Each structure stands twice: as C-alpha cells, then as structure tokens.
Amino acid sequence: MAAAIDCFARLGYQGTSIERIARAAGVTKGAVYYHFRDKEDLLFSAVKDRIGGFEKQVLEAVTVAGDAQAALRRVVDACFLHATVSNHRRFIITLMIEALDTNPRLSAEFQRILRRMRAFLADLVRRGQGQGTMRTDIDPEMAAALIAGAIIGAEVQHYQDRTEIDLRATLDATLEALAAWLAPGGATHGIAASGGAKTW
Amino acid sequence: MAAAIDCFARLGYQGTSIERIARAAGVTKGAVYYHFRDKEDLLFSAVKDRIGGFEKQVLEAVTVAGDAQAALRRVVDACFLHATVSNHRRFIITLMIEALDTNPRLSAEFQRILRRMRAFLADLVRRGQGQGTMRTDIDPEMAAALIAGAIIGAEVQHYQDRTEIDLRATLDATLEALAAWLAPGGATHGIAASGGAKTW
DNA sequence: ACAAAGATACTGAACGTTCAGTATGTCTCC
DNA sequence: GGAGACATACTGAACGTTCAGTATCTTTGT
C-alpha cells in the first residue's frame, strides 16, 4: 500500500498500472489482487488507511496546545513533514485534482477531508480571536480557506519547481504573512481589535 | 482545440481519449489526427496556443498601470476571469500536476510558465516597494511565490468544493490578506473591498 | 465558362498495444 | 493435506494510431 500511495502520488490514478505497483512492492499482480478487490479498492484503502491516519495525526497533535498562533505553526509543520518524508500530501493534492470529474466518490471523500481541515483551522482562528491574539473582524471560515489555500499553493509550486521553491522557506514565509494579516490592530473596517496584541 | 482544452482540464491528459475530444468537437477521431500529429502534439499545441495567449493577455493587461496594488488586483481579476469563463486556469493546474512525473517536457513548459508568472509578480512587488506602498523588508521573489501560491490554492479549493469555496470572495479575501501583509509600517492598512484605485 | 486536377477536411474501419481483471497453478507452513 | 499467499498465463476491452477512401472546396488550362 505504501508503494501504491507513492505511485498514485507521482503518476496519478490513471497513470499507475497495477503491475507497476506490484513491481514497486516486489510482488506480482496476482498478489495485489489477492489483497484488494480491484484498483479502486486499493485506492480507497490507501486513502482511508494512510491518509486518514495522517489527517488524524495532524489534527490530534495540535489540539493539545493553547496558543492559536503556535498551533497554526504546528499544523504547517505537520504538513511539511508529510510532504517531505512521505508522499501523503502530494497524494492528496494529485488524486484530489484528478478525481474531480473522473471519480465522484473519491472526490467526495477528498471534499470531506478538506472540509474537516478547514473546519479545524476555523476553530483555531476562533480560538485566537477569543484569546485576543487574532483580529476579530475576519471571518474564521474565510481565514481557514486562505490558510489551507496558502499551504496547498506552496506545495503545488514546490512539487512543480523544487529548485526555485523551497518548501520549508515558503511555508515559513506563509506563516509570517498569515501572522501579519491575522494580527490585531490592522483592522480595515469594523470592530477594532481588543488589547493585548503582540507579534510573535 | 477548445474541446481538447476543456476535456484535458476536467479529465486530465490520461483521462481524456481522442475519441472524446473528437465527439466534443463534433467530428471523428480521424479528423483530430488530420490536424495533429498525435495526442501529445494536440496537448502542446493547446498549451502554447491558448494558455500562452492567456498568459500574454494577463501580463499585458497589467503592465500598463502605475499603482502596484491596483496591478495586483488586476492580475487576480484576470486569473478569476480565465478560471470561470474558460477552463484555462484549471487546465494549467490539472495538467501541471499530472505532468510532473509523467511528461517531463510538458512539466518543463509549465515550470517556465510559473516562473514567468512569479518573475512578473516579483517585479510588481519591487515596483510597490519603490513607490513606498509595500514593505521593503520582504523579499520580492518570496512575495511572488506566496501570491502565486495563494491564488493557486484558492483555485484548487474552489474546483474541489464549489459550494463551500466561492472563488470571487476567496480571491478578494486573499487580496485583502496580501495587502495587509505587504502594507508598510506594520499592520495599518487593508485594502478597500472592491473599487477603484486607492492611495497608500 | 467549365471541366480536369489537385488540395483540404474528414470518415470509418482496421491494427497493435496496454491494462484491469480472472482463472489456475505452485509453494509453504501449520 | 489443506488453506493461506502468492506466481503465471490468459481474456476482453479500451485506446492511440494508421490508412484507404470520400466529399467539398480551389485552382488552372482551354
């Protein structure tokens, strides 16, 4: 299944043949079909088993903390980790885009994953707003979409151009930019931020 | 070729059969092979002819202006336009990701496209810094990567979840966030919602 | 003015290959 | 010796590609 995830992440679902996965795993096609009903079963098993596990790990590793800004940093760190040591993040992005109009069921699965991610990030922003460390005139849902988008955008560019886009540096800069935007005191219109503002 | 771009953008290169393109164009497979040497030729022609045209149009539409912030807004607007009225933006993103490990030549082409885009955005930031409307302690190249990433991330999420991610609103919020980050003197200014030029 | 000659745009039917899926054989360990 | 864990050989369908043939325009010679 690790071989499958790697192949799917790099070549896409349609670009990966069962035989290729089998060879990468050091077995033959028959072995694959012994463990999985068909190609789609292998795909979904990979998504639920590994990607679901990764997602859980990321979210759980963060809910412990108190400071919203620090938690945001840890989310980004977790994404960086799973984008570099394994191919889990690229798997999600690649398959997500490929599945859009070709596999409605898988696409719905990824929709749920991204929604959970955004809901989690929105909660994080709400927490920051409650703590007074984040602007209150920003919609948490929208902030979550921007944070998720910034991470995804950084990853996509990194996968496409590893020599020009250093993922670690780009994600750090992304965090900095998000912090500057989310920091209280920069309200454009509406409610002024509450006190205790501090950059970190 | 319009039919090919639409199919490629939605189903990917490997997910699109020549016959599907032909049917979408109201002809048969033979007609496609009369105009294009092979499937890859069709793909590259589509990239160079249409996507290159879009890119040119975006860059030209912006170089006229003086205000860097307004120019940034127009870049985003152009991306929005080509993401909604045609499928050009989705074509780029979909094919870019699919090509990474499956079509080195195409991947190099997209690498050049993204690099041009970032170089252009970096120049834009440099202009803003020269005008005193943007912070000078930010690396223009890095800012360009973040801007491009934010746009790409917004688009990806929109394609994946059109009901939750409104592209126009998300891009507007992205602009606002970028403006808050890029604004000189810490966080004092945002960008006014939609509307004409603004003094900074 | 008009027909012969050729270019252009396309059709429909093949062909070769790839690949998901299946059926059956083989080995190993309890 | 039988069941689990594979390997091997094969099938059917889809797909990229080629090609002979056809219809419609365009040019040219008389």
Tab-separated table of C-alpha atoms (C1' of nucleotides) in Angstrom:
chain	number	residue	atom	x	y	z
A	1	MET	CA	0.000	0.000	0.000
A	2	ALA	CA	2.946	2.298	0.604
A	3	ALA	CA	4.067	1.523	-2.929
A	4	ALA	CA	0.581	2.266	-4.196
A	5	ILE	CA	0.463	5.617	-2.426
A	6	ASP	CA	3.836	6.576	-3.829
A	7	CYS	CA	2.888	5.603	-7.365
A	8	PHE	CA	-0.520	7.268	-7.159
A	9	ALA	CA	1.051	10.425	-5.724
A	10	ARG	CA	3.577	10.668	-8.534
A	11	LEU	CA	1.772	9.264	-11.555
A	12	GLY	CA	-1.860	9.717	-10.638
A	13	TYR	CA	-4.507	7.017	-10.504
A	14	GLN	CA	-4.933	6.576	-14.222
A	15	GLY	CA	-1.227	6.819	-14.835
A	16	THR	CA	-0.451	3.980	-12.457
A	17	SER	CA	-0.864	0.375	-13.524
A	18	ILE	CA	-1.415	-2.421	-11.043
A	19	GLU	CA	1.664	-4.140	-12.364
A	20	ARG	CA	3.760	-1.083	-11.608
A	21	ILE	CA	2.551	-1.021	-8.022
A	22	ALA	CA	3.206	-4.734	-7.754
A	23	ARG	CA	6.754	-4.374	-9.069
A	24	ALA	CA	7.393	-1.459	-6.718
A	25	ALA	CA	6.227	-3.674	-3.867
A	26	GLY	CA	8.336	-6.589	-5.058
A	27	VAL	CA	5.419	-8.862	-5.909
A	28	THR	CA	3.263	-9.622	-8.943
A	29	LYS	CA	-0.187	-8.542	-9.985
A	30	GLY	CA	-1.748	-11.642	-8.522
A	31	ALA	CA	-0.581	-10.707	-5.045
A	32	VAL	CA	-2.191	-7.300	-5.348
A	33	TYR	CA	-5.472	-8.827	-6.421
A	34	TYR	CA	-5.269	-11.237	-3.549
A	35	HIS	CA	-5.303	-8.357	-1.052
A	36	PHE	CA	-7.569	-5.904	-2.888
A	37	ARG	CA	-10.760	-6.466	-4.819
A	38	ASP	CA	-9.853	-4.078	-7.615
A	39	LYS	CA	-7.819	-0.990	-8.369
A	40	GLU	CA	-10.373	1.341	-6.842
A	41	ASP	CA	-10.457	-0.711	-3.654
A	42	LEU	CA	-6.708	-0.295	-3.389
A	43	LEU	CA	-7.103	3.423	-3.913
A	44	PHE	CA	-9.793	3.844	-1.290
A	45	SER	CA	-7.964	1.649	1.175
A	46	ALA	CA	-4.918	3.826	0.707
A	47	VAL	CA	-6.942	6.970	1.271
A	48	LYS	CA	-8.743	5.740	4.351
A	49	ASP	CA	-5.919	3.822	5.971
A	50	ARG	CA	-2.949	6.070	5.419
A	51	ILE	CA	-4.261	9.467	4.517
A	52	GLY	CA	-6.959	9.262	7.158
A	53	GLY	CA	-4.289	8.278	9.637
A	54	PHE	CA	-2.105	11.181	8.653
A	55	GLU	CA	-5.004	13.591	8.959
A	56	LYS	CA	-5.891	12.305	12.404
A	57	GLN	CA	-2.292	12.555	13.486
A	58	VAL	CA	-2.006	16.142	12.330
A	59	LEU	CA	-5.188	17.294	13.992
A	60	GLU	CA	-4.548	15.428	17.230
A	61	ALA	CA	-1.008	16.702	17.528
A	62	VAL	CA	-2.339	20.220	17.555
A	63	THR	CA	-5.461	20.212	19.684
A	64	VAL	CA	-3.346	19.882	22.790
A	65	ALA	CA	-1.855	23.352	22.564
A	66	GLY	CA	-3.253	26.581	23.931
A	67	ASP	CA	-1.775	29.325	21.796
A	68	ALA	CA	-3.574	29.574	18.462
A	69	GLN	CA	-0.626	31.051	16.625
A	70	ALA	CA	1.669	28.298	17.834
A	71	ALA	CA	-0.923	25.700	16.902
A	72	LEU	CA	-1.096	27.125	13.398
A	73	ARG	CA	2.635	26.775	13.152
A	74	ARG	CA	2.436	23.155	14.197
A	75	VAL	CA	-0.220	22.420	11.584
A	76	VAL	CA	2.064	23.819	8.919
A	77	ASP	CA	4.977	21.831	10.321
A	78	ALA	CA	2.928	18.649	10.158
A	79	CYS	CA	2.026	19.362	6.545
A	80	PHE	CA	5.676	19.965	5.757
A	81	LEU	CA	6.660	16.708	7.379
A	82	HIS	CA	4.114	14.651	5.493
A	83	ALA	CA	5.003	16.432	2.293
A	84	THR	CA	8.667	15.511	2.544
A	85	VAL	CA	9.202	12.272	4.434
A	86	SER	CA	6.308	10.518	2.730
A	87	ASN	CA	4.249	11.471	-0.282
A	88	HIS	CA	0.990	11.774	1.601
A	89	ARG	CA	0.381	15.440	0.918
A	90	ARG	CA	1.199	15.116	-2.756
A	91	PHE	CA	-1.023	12.070	-2.880
A	92	ILE	CA	-3.914	14.114	-1.574
A	93	ILE	CA	-3.347	17.011	-3.934
A	94	THR	CA	-2.714	14.896	-7.019
A	95	LEU	CA	-5.586	12.493	-6.506
A	96	MET	CA	-7.920	15.272	-5.442
A	97	ILE	CA	-7.467	17.123	-8.689
A	98	GLU	CA	-7.572	14.006	-10.828
A	99	ALA	CA	-10.709	12.727	-9.154
A	100	LEU	CA	-12.730	15.892	-9.662
A	101	ASP	CA	-14.566	14.828	-12.784
A	102	THR	CA	-13.443	11.224	-13.040
A	103	ASN	CA	-14.281	9.706	-9.663
A	104	PRO	CA	-17.167	11.387	-7.852
A	105	ARG	CA	-16.975	9.052	-4.883
A	106	LEU	CA	-13.299	9.720	-4.285
A	107	SER	CA	-13.818	13.390	-4.926
A	108	ALA	CA	-16.474	13.462	-2.234
A	109	GLU	CA	-14.041	11.792	0.114
A	110	PHE	CA	-11.437	14.467	-0.510
A	111	GLN	CA	-14.108	17.106	-0.130
A	112	ARG	CA	-14.767	15.799	3.353
A	113	ILE	CA	-11.067	15.754	4.159
A	114	LEU	CA	-10.578	19.357	3.066
A	115	ARG	CA	-13.724	20.460	4.880
A	116	ARG	CA	-12.521	18.872	8.096
A	117	MET	CA	-9.197	20.592	7.617
A	118	ARG	CA	-10.844	23.970	7.118
A	119	ALA	CA	-13.267	23.452	9.996
A	120	PHE	CA	-10.317	22.661	12.190
A	121	LEU	CA	-8.432	25.749	11.035
A	122	ALA	CA	-11.539	27.893	11.530
A	123	ASP	CA	-11.793	26.676	15.115
A	124	LEU	CA	-8.164	27.533	15.549
A	125	VAL	CA	-8.788	31.072	14.330
A	126	ARG	CA	-11.841	31.384	16.573
A	127	ARG	CA	-9.687	30.364	19.477
A	128	GLY	CA	-7.117	33.002	18.555
A	129	GLN	CA	-9.858	35.589	18.344
A	130	GLY	CA	-11.110	34.557	21.754
A	131	GLN	CA	-7.603	34.858	23.127
A	132	GLY	CA	-7.251	38.302	21.603
A	133	THR	CA	-4.274	37.240	19.507
A	134	MET	CA	-6.117	37.424	16.213
A	135	ARG	CA	-8.219	40.074	14.539
A	136	THR	CA	-11.904	39.660	15.228
A	137	ASP	CA	-13.069	41.322	12.013
A	138	ILE	CA	-12.049	38.333	9.951
A	139	ASP	CA	-14.437	35.517	9.177
A	140	PRO	CA	-12.863	32.361	10.625
A	141	GLU	CA	-14.182	30.226	7.768
A	142	MET	CA	-12.653	32.535	5.210
A	143	ALA	CA	-9.399	32.659	7.148
A	144	ALA	CA	-9.363	28.868	7.188
A	145	ALA	CA	-9.805	28.773	3.418
A	146	LEU	CA	-6.925	31.199	2.950
A	147	ILE	CA	-4.637	29.283	5.279
A	148	ALA	CA	-5.418	25.957	3.620
A	149	GLY	CA	-5.059	27.558	0.200
A	150	ALA	CA	-1.715	29.110	1.044
A	151	ILE	CA	-0.355	25.753	2.179
A	152	ILE	CA	-1.688	23.938	-0.864
A	153	GLY	CA	-0.382	26.631	-3.187
A	154	ALA	CA	3.062	26.440	-1.642
A	155	GLU	CA	3.099	22.672	-2.015
A	156	VAL	CA	1.943	22.704	-5.607
A	157	GLN	CA	4.626	25.161	-6.566
A	158	HIS	CA	7.227	23.154	-4.691
A	159	TYR	CA	6.312	19.913	-6.429
A	160	GLN	CA	6.473	21.694	-9.734
A	161	ASP	CA	9.740	23.514	-9.194
A	162	ARG	CA	11.834	22.147	-6.358
A	163	THR	CA	14.871	24.198	-7.273
A	164	GLU	CA	13.080	27.543	-7.129
A	165	ILE	CA	10.523	26.853	-4.416
A	166	ASP	CA	11.979	25.663	-1.138
A	167	LEU	CA	9.004	24.291	0.721
A	168	ARG	CA	10.303	24.946	4.221
A	169	ALA	CA	11.196	28.567	3.492
A	170	THR	CA	7.989	29.188	1.590
A	171	LEU	CA	5.854	27.757	4.368
A	172	ASP	CA	7.727	29.842	6.919
A	173	ALA	CA	7.120	32.964	4.882
A	174	THR	CA	3.496	31.925	4.531
A	175	LEU	CA	3.187	31.680	8.287
A	176	GLU	CA	4.740	35.099	8.647
A	177	ALA	CA	2.387	36.627	6.125
A	178	LEU	CA	-0.632	34.991	7.747
A	179	ALA	CA	0.501	36.222	11.154
A	180	ALA	CA	0.844	39.769	9.843
A	181	TRP	CA	-2.609	39.596	8.363
A	182	LEU	CA	-4.245	37.974	11.361
A	183	ALA	CA	-2.510	40.157	13.938
A	184	PRO	CA	-4.896	42.543	15.698
A	185	GLY	CA	-4.613	46.262	15.099
A	186	GLY	CA	-4.756	46.097	11.355
A	187	ALA	CA	-8.494	46.237	11.020
A	188	THR	CA	-9.617	47.749	7.757
A	189	HIS	CA	-13.161	48.398	8.709
A	190	GLY	CA	-15.484	47.494	11.514
A	191	ILE	CA	-14.633	46.386	15.000
A	192	ALA	CA	-11.300	47.397	16.417
A	193	ALA	CA	-9.244	44.583	17.822
A	194	SER	CA	-9.137	44.022	21.530
A	195	GLY	CA	-5.993	44.732	23.504
A	196	GLY	CA	-3.064	42.545	24.285
A	197	ALA	CA	-1.929	42.450	20.704
A	198	LYS	CA	1.542	41.096	20.282
A	199	THR	CA	3.529	39.908	17.348
A	200	TRP	CA	5.497	36.774	17.824
B	1	MET	CA	-8.718	22.654	-29.632
B	2	ALA	CA	-11.209	24.353	-27.333
B	3	ALA	CA	-12.827	20.963	-26.839
B	4	ALA	CA	-9.437	19.437	-26.096
B	5	ILE	CA	-8.612	22.083	-23.501
B	6	ASP	CA	-11.943	21.592	-21.789
B	7	CYS	CA	-11.564	17.813	-21.699
B	8	PHE	CA	-7.943	17.950	-20.567
B	9	ALA	CA	-8.804	20.480	-17.870
B	10	ARG	CA	-11.597	18.314	-16.470
B	11	LEU	CA	-10.376	14.763	-17.038
B	12	GLY	CA	-6.637	15.216	-17.317
B	13	TYR	CA	-4.428	14.118	-20.189
B	14	GLN	CA	-4.531	10.401	-19.494
B	15	GLY	CA	-8.207	10.509	-18.642
B	16	THR	CA	-9.129	12.036	-21.978
B	17	SER	CA	-9.425	9.860	-25.072
B	18	ILE	CA	-9.009	11.225	-28.547
B	19	GLU	CA	-12.470	9.983	-29.359
B	20	ARG	CA	-13.941	12.001	-26.516
B	21	ILE	CA	-12.307	15.164	-27.787
B	22	ALA	CA	-13.474	14.362	-31.279
B	23	ARG	CA	-17.067	13.819	-30.150
B	24	ALA	CA	-16.973	17.034	-28.118
B	25	ALA	CA	-15.802	18.825	-31.249
B	26	GLY	CA	-18.450	17.134	-33.400
B	27	VAL	CA	-16.030	15.216	-35.572
B	28	THR	CA	-14.392	11.800	-35.588
B	29	LYS	CA	-11.017	10.594	-34.428
B	30	GLY	CA	-9.600	10.761	-37.926
B	31	ALA	CA	-10.259	14.475	-38.121
B	32	VAL	CA	-8.233	15.060	-34.994
B	33	TYR	CA	-5.323	13.131	-36.492
B	34	TYR	CA	-5.581	15.153	-39.623
B	35	HIS	CA	-4.810	18.341	-37.690
B	36	PHE	CA	-2.423	16.976	-35.062
B	37	ARG	CA	0.411	14.505	-35.340
B	38	ASP	CA	-0.502	12.698	-32.137
B	39	LYS	CA	-2.122	13.217	-28.772
B	40	GLU	CA	0.898	14.940	-27.315
B	41	ASP	CA	1.064	17.313	-30.257
B	42	LEU	CA	-2.537	18.278	-29.541
B	43	LEU	CA	-1.673	18.848	-25.915
B	44	PHE	CA	1.344	21.018	-26.641
B	45	SER	CA	-0.494	22.973	-29.292
B	46	ALA	CA	-3.225	23.658	-26.759
B	47	VAL	CA	-0.712	24.822	-24.183
B	48	LYS	CA	1.219	27.084	-26.494
B	49	ASP	CA	-1.670	28.489	-28.479
B	50	ARG	CA	-4.274	29.107	-25.822
B	51	ILE	CA	-2.545	29.107	-22.495
B	52	GLY	CA	0.321	31.143	-23.864
B	53	GLY	CA	-2.248	33.581	-25.187
B	54	PHE	CA	-3.937	33.803	-21.811
B	55	GLU	CA	-0.631	34.389	-20.076
B	56	LYS	CA	0.320	37.127	-22.505
B	57	GLN	CA	-3.051	38.752	-22.066
B	58	VAL	CA	-2.768	38.738	-18.281
B	59	LEU	CA	0.715	40.176	-18.213
B	60	GLU	CA	-0.016	42.805	-20.849
B	61	ALA	CA	-3.248	43.876	-19.192
B	62	VAL	CA	-1.315	44.816	-16.109
B	63	THR	CA	1.973	46.329	-17.216
B	64	VAL	CA	0.131	49.453	-18.234
B	65	ALA	CA	-0.779	50.541	-14.725
B	66	GLY	CA	1.292	52.513	-12.287
B	67	ASP	CA	-0.069	51.518	-8.903
B	68	ALA	CA	1.379	48.191	-7.815
B	69	GLN	CA	-1.545	47.325	-5.544
B	70	ALA	CA	-4.057	48.007	-8.293
B	71	ALA	CA	-1.960	45.953	-10.693
B	72	LEU	CA	-2.000	43.044	-8.274
B	73	ARG	CA	-5.758	43.288	-8.143
B	74	ARG	CA	-5.946	43.175	-11.904
B	75	VAL	CA	-3.734	40.087	-12.031
B	76	VAL	CA	-6.080	38.340	-9.650
B	77	ASP	CA	-9.080	39.524	-11.649
B	78	ALA	CA	-7.554	38.142	-14.826
B	79	CYS	CA	-6.979	34.798	-13.133
B	80	PHE	CA	-10.554	34.792	-11.922
B	81	LEU	CA	-11.828	35.522	-15.395
B	82	HIS	CA	-9.848	32.746	-17.025
B	83	ALA	CA	-10.826	30.389	-14.238
B	84	THR	CA	-14.543	30.922	-14.783
B	85	VAL	CA	-15.342	31.875	-18.357
B	86	SER	CA	-12.981	29.313	-19.806
B	87	ASN	CA	-11.149	26.443	-18.214
B	88	HIS	CA	-7.690	27.791	-18.875
B	89	ARG	CA	-6.616	28.113	-15.263
B	90	ARG	CA	-7.892	24.690	-14.339
B	91	PHE	CA	-6.202	23.322	-17.437
B	92	ILE	CA	-2.883	24.700	-16.234
B	93	ILE	CA	-3.253	23.411	-12.699
B	94	THR	CA	-4.567	19.980	-13.661
B	95	LEU	CA	-2.065	19.311	-16.417
B	96	MET	CA	0.781	20.764	-14.393
B	97	ILE	CA	0.265	18.310	-11.579
B	98	GLU	CA	-0.378	15.366	-13.863
B	99	ALA	CA	2.697	16.081	-15.957
B	100	LEU	CA	5.131	16.226	-13.028
B	101	ASP	CA	6.382	12.656	-13.303
B	102	THR	CA	4.681	11.553	-16.480
B	103	ASN	CA	5.684	14.161	-19.045
B	104	PRO	CA	8.979	15.905	-18.347
B	105	ARG	CA	8.784	18.053	-21.456
B	106	LEU	CA	5.355	19.391	-20.577
B	107	SER	CA	6.354	19.789	-16.975
B	108	ALA	CA	9.292	21.938	-18.040
B	109	GLU	CA	6.920	24.051	-20.083
B	110	PHE	CA	4.695	24.650	-17.065
B	111	GLN	CA	7.765	25.364	-14.988
B	112	ARG	CA	8.640	28.147	-17.382
B	113	ILE	CA	5.086	29.492	-17.248
B	114	LEU	CA	5.028	29.599	-13.445
B	115	ARG	CA	8.486	31.145	-13.326
B	116	ARG	CA	7.438	33.892	-15.679
B	117	MET	CA	4.380	34.475	-13.542
B	118	ARG	CA	6.439	34.715	-10.370
B	119	ALA	CA	9.079	36.919	-12.015
B	120	PHE	CA	6.310	39.206	-13.107
B	121	LEU	CA	4.792	39.309	-9.625
B	122	ALA	CA	8.211	39.927	-8.095
B	123	ASP	CA	8.683	42.914	-10.382
B	124	LEU	CA	5.305	44.130	-9.311
B	125	VAL	CA	6.298	43.930	-5.663
B	126	ARG	CA	9.584	45.664	-6.388
B	127	ARG	CA	7.639	48.456	-8.026
B	128	GLY	CA	5.440	48.740	-4.954
B	129	GLN	CA	8.496	48.894	-2.752
B	130	GLY	CA	9.969	51.620	-4.930
B	131	GLN	CA	6.721	53.554	-4.680
B	132	GLY	CA	6.739	53.155	-0.926
B	133	THR	CA	3.409	51.351	-0.979
B	134	MET	CA	4.870	47.998	0.043
B	135	ARG	CA	7.130	46.881	2.858
B	136	THR	CA	10.773	46.822	1.838
B	137	ASP	CA	11.781	44.097	4.288
B	138	ILE	CA	10.099	41.438	2.202
B	139	ASP	CA	11.942	39.512	-0.485
B	140	PRO	CA	10.081	40.183	-3.746
B	141	GLU	CA	10.741	36.667	-5.034
B	142	MET	CA	9.293	35.162	-1.890
B	143	ALA	CA	6.325	37.515	-2.008
B	144	ALA	CA	5.725	36.433	-5.598
B	145	ALA	CA	5.723	32.787	-4.564
B	146	LEU	CA	3.213	33.492	-1.825
B	147	ILE	CA	0.934	35.485	-4.093
B	148	ALA	CA	1.008	32.826	-6.805
B	149	GLY	CA	0.510	30.128	-4.197
B	150	ALA	CA	-2.441	31.889	-2.627
B	151	ILE	CA	-4.157	32.190	-6.000
B	152	ILE	CA	-3.458	28.574	-6.917
B	153	GLY	CA	-4.606	27.370	-3.520
B	154	ALA	CA	-7.837	29.301	-3.783
B	155	GLU	CA	-8.500	27.861	-7.220
B	156	VAL	CA	-7.753	24.298	-6.199
B	157	GLN	CA	-10.119	24.509	-3.276
B	158	HIS	CA	-12.757	26.104	-5.466
B	159	TYR	CA	-12.568	23.377	-8.084
B	160	GLN	CA	-12.804	20.805	-5.361
B	161	ASP	CA	-15.683	22.354	-3.443
B	162	ARG	CA	-17.637	24.923	-5.372
B	163	THR	CA	-20.410	25.141	-2.814
B	164	GLU	CA	-18.101	25.984	0.092
B	165	ILE	CA	-15.404	27.957	-1.700
B	166	ASP	CA	-16.655	30.923	-3.670
B	167	LEU	CA	-13.722	31.810	-5.887
B	168	ARG	CA	-14.518	35.505	-6.198
B	169	ALA	CA	-14.930	36.010	-2.453
B	170	THR	CA	-11.897	33.905	-1.638
B	171	LEU	CA	-9.711	35.779	-4.088
B	172	ASP	CA	-10.949	39.093	-2.700
B	173	ALA	CA	-10.101	37.977	0.817
B	174	THR	CA	-6.735	36.789	-0.464
B	175	LEU	CA	-6.053	40.215	-1.892
B	176	GLU	CA	-7.032	41.796	1.389
B	177	ALA	CA	-4.751	39.488	3.352
B	178	LEU	CA	-1.862	40.079	0.972
B	179	ALA	CA	-2.392	43.830	1.199
B	180	ALA	CA	-2.372	43.704	4.997
B	181	TRP	CA	0.837	41.735	4.911
B	182	LEU	CA	2.555	43.863	2.265
B	183	ALA	CA	1.451	47.201	3.684
B	184	PRO	CA	4.321	49.261	5.075
B	185	GLY	CA	4.591	50.310	8.694
B	186	GLY	CA	3.277	47.149	10.267
B	187	ALA	CA	-0.415	46.407	10.020
B	188	THR	CA	-2.104	49.702	9.479
B	189	HIS	CA	-3.827	49.409	6.149
B	190	GLY	CA	-6.017	46.956	4.442
B	191	ILE	CA	-7.408	47.160	1.004
B	192	ALA	CA	-10.852	48.551	0.409
B	193	ALA	CA	-13.314	45.945	-0.752
B	194	SER	CA	-13.842	46.197	-4.495
B	195	GLY	CA	-13.470	49.552	-6.039
B	196	GLY	CA	-11.137	51.868	-7.804
B	197	ALA	CA	-7.619	52.885	-7.073
B	198	LYS	CA	-6.627	53.848	-3.605
B	199	THR	CA	-3.890	55.997	-2.283
B	200	TRP	CA	-1.486	54.289	0.040
C	1	DA	C1'	-17.494	29.345	-68.738
C	2	DC	C1'	-16.304	24.983	-67.478
C	3	DA	C1'	-14.195	20.762	-66.704
C	4	DA	C1'	-9.946	18.492	-65.282
C	5	DA	C1'	-6.594	18.338	-61.443
C	6	DG	C1'	-5.391	18.835	-57.080
C	7	DA	C1'	-5.629	20.391	-52.282
C	8	DT	C1'	-8.242	20.280	-47.990
C	9	DA	C1'	-11.102	18.265	-44.444
C	10	DC	C1'	-12.941	14.457	-42.887
C	11	DT	C1'	-14.968	9.354	-42.259
C	12	DG	C1'	-14.928	4.538	-40.893
C	13	DA	C1'	-12.582	0.616	-40.271
C	14	DA	C1'	-8.858	-1.640	-39.133
C	15	DC	C1'	-4.236	-2.784	-36.132
C	16	DG	C1'	-1.103	-3.118	-32.239
C	17	DT	C1'	-0.549	-2.315	-27.583
C	18	DT	C1'	-1.697	-1.595	-22.861
C	19	DC	C1'	-4.044	-2.797	-18.915
C	20	DA	C1'	-7.754	-4.191	-15.461
C	21	DG	C1'	-9.430	-8.260	-14.157
C	22	DT	C1'	-9.685	-13.600	-13.875
C	23	DA	C1'	-8.510	-18.360	-13.693
C	24	DT	C1'	-5.446	-21.608	-12.457
C	25	DG	C1'	-1.128	-23.396	-10.934
C	26	DT	C1'	2.571	-23.690	-7.162
C	27	DC	C1'	4.744	-23.424	-2.832
C	28	DT	C1'	4.876	-23.222	2.148
C	29	DC	C1'	3.627	-23.704	6.784
C	30	DC	C1'	0.705	-25.466	10.288
D	1	DG	C1'	-3.311	-32.390	3.388
D	2	DG	C1'	-5.483	-28.239	3.218
D	3	DA	C1'	-5.663	-23.429	3.476
D	4	DG	C1'	-3.322	-19.147	3.011
D	5	DA	C1'	-0.113	-16.391	-0.001
D	6	DC	C1'	1.439	-15.778	-3.747
D	7	DA	C1'	3.055	-16.517	-9.213
D	8	DT	C1'	1.855	-17.351	-14.079
D	9	DA	C1'	-0.914	-17.234	-18.075
D	10	DC	C1'	-4.601	-15.540	-20.177
D	11	DT	C1'	-9.066	-12.646	-21.673
D	12	DG	C1'	-11.614	-8.750	-23.102
D	13	DA	C1'	-11.999	-4.108	-23.660
D	14	DA	C1'	-10.261	0.445	-24.399
D	15	DC	C1'	-7.252	3.381	-26.598
D	16	DG	C1'	-3.673	5.565	-29.661
D	17	DT	C1'	-2.562	5.386	-34.243
D	18	DT	C1'	-2.727	4.414	-39.238
D	19	DC	C1'	-4.845	4.370	-43.581
D	20	DA	C1'	-7.738	3.798	-47.653
D	21	DG	C1'	-11.434	6.107	-49.304
D	22	DT	C1'	-14.787	10.254	-49.908
D	23	DA	C1'	-16.797	14.690	-50.266
D	24	DT	C1'	-16.114	19.586	-50.776
D	25	DC	C1'	-13.693	23.390	-51.973
D	26	DT	C1'	-9.874	25.855	-55.002
D	27	DT	C1'	-7.026	26.484	-58.716
D	28	DT	C1'	-5.804	26.115	-63.503
D	29	DG	C1'	-5.843	25.221	-68.501
D	30	DT	C1'	-8.573	25.956	-72.508
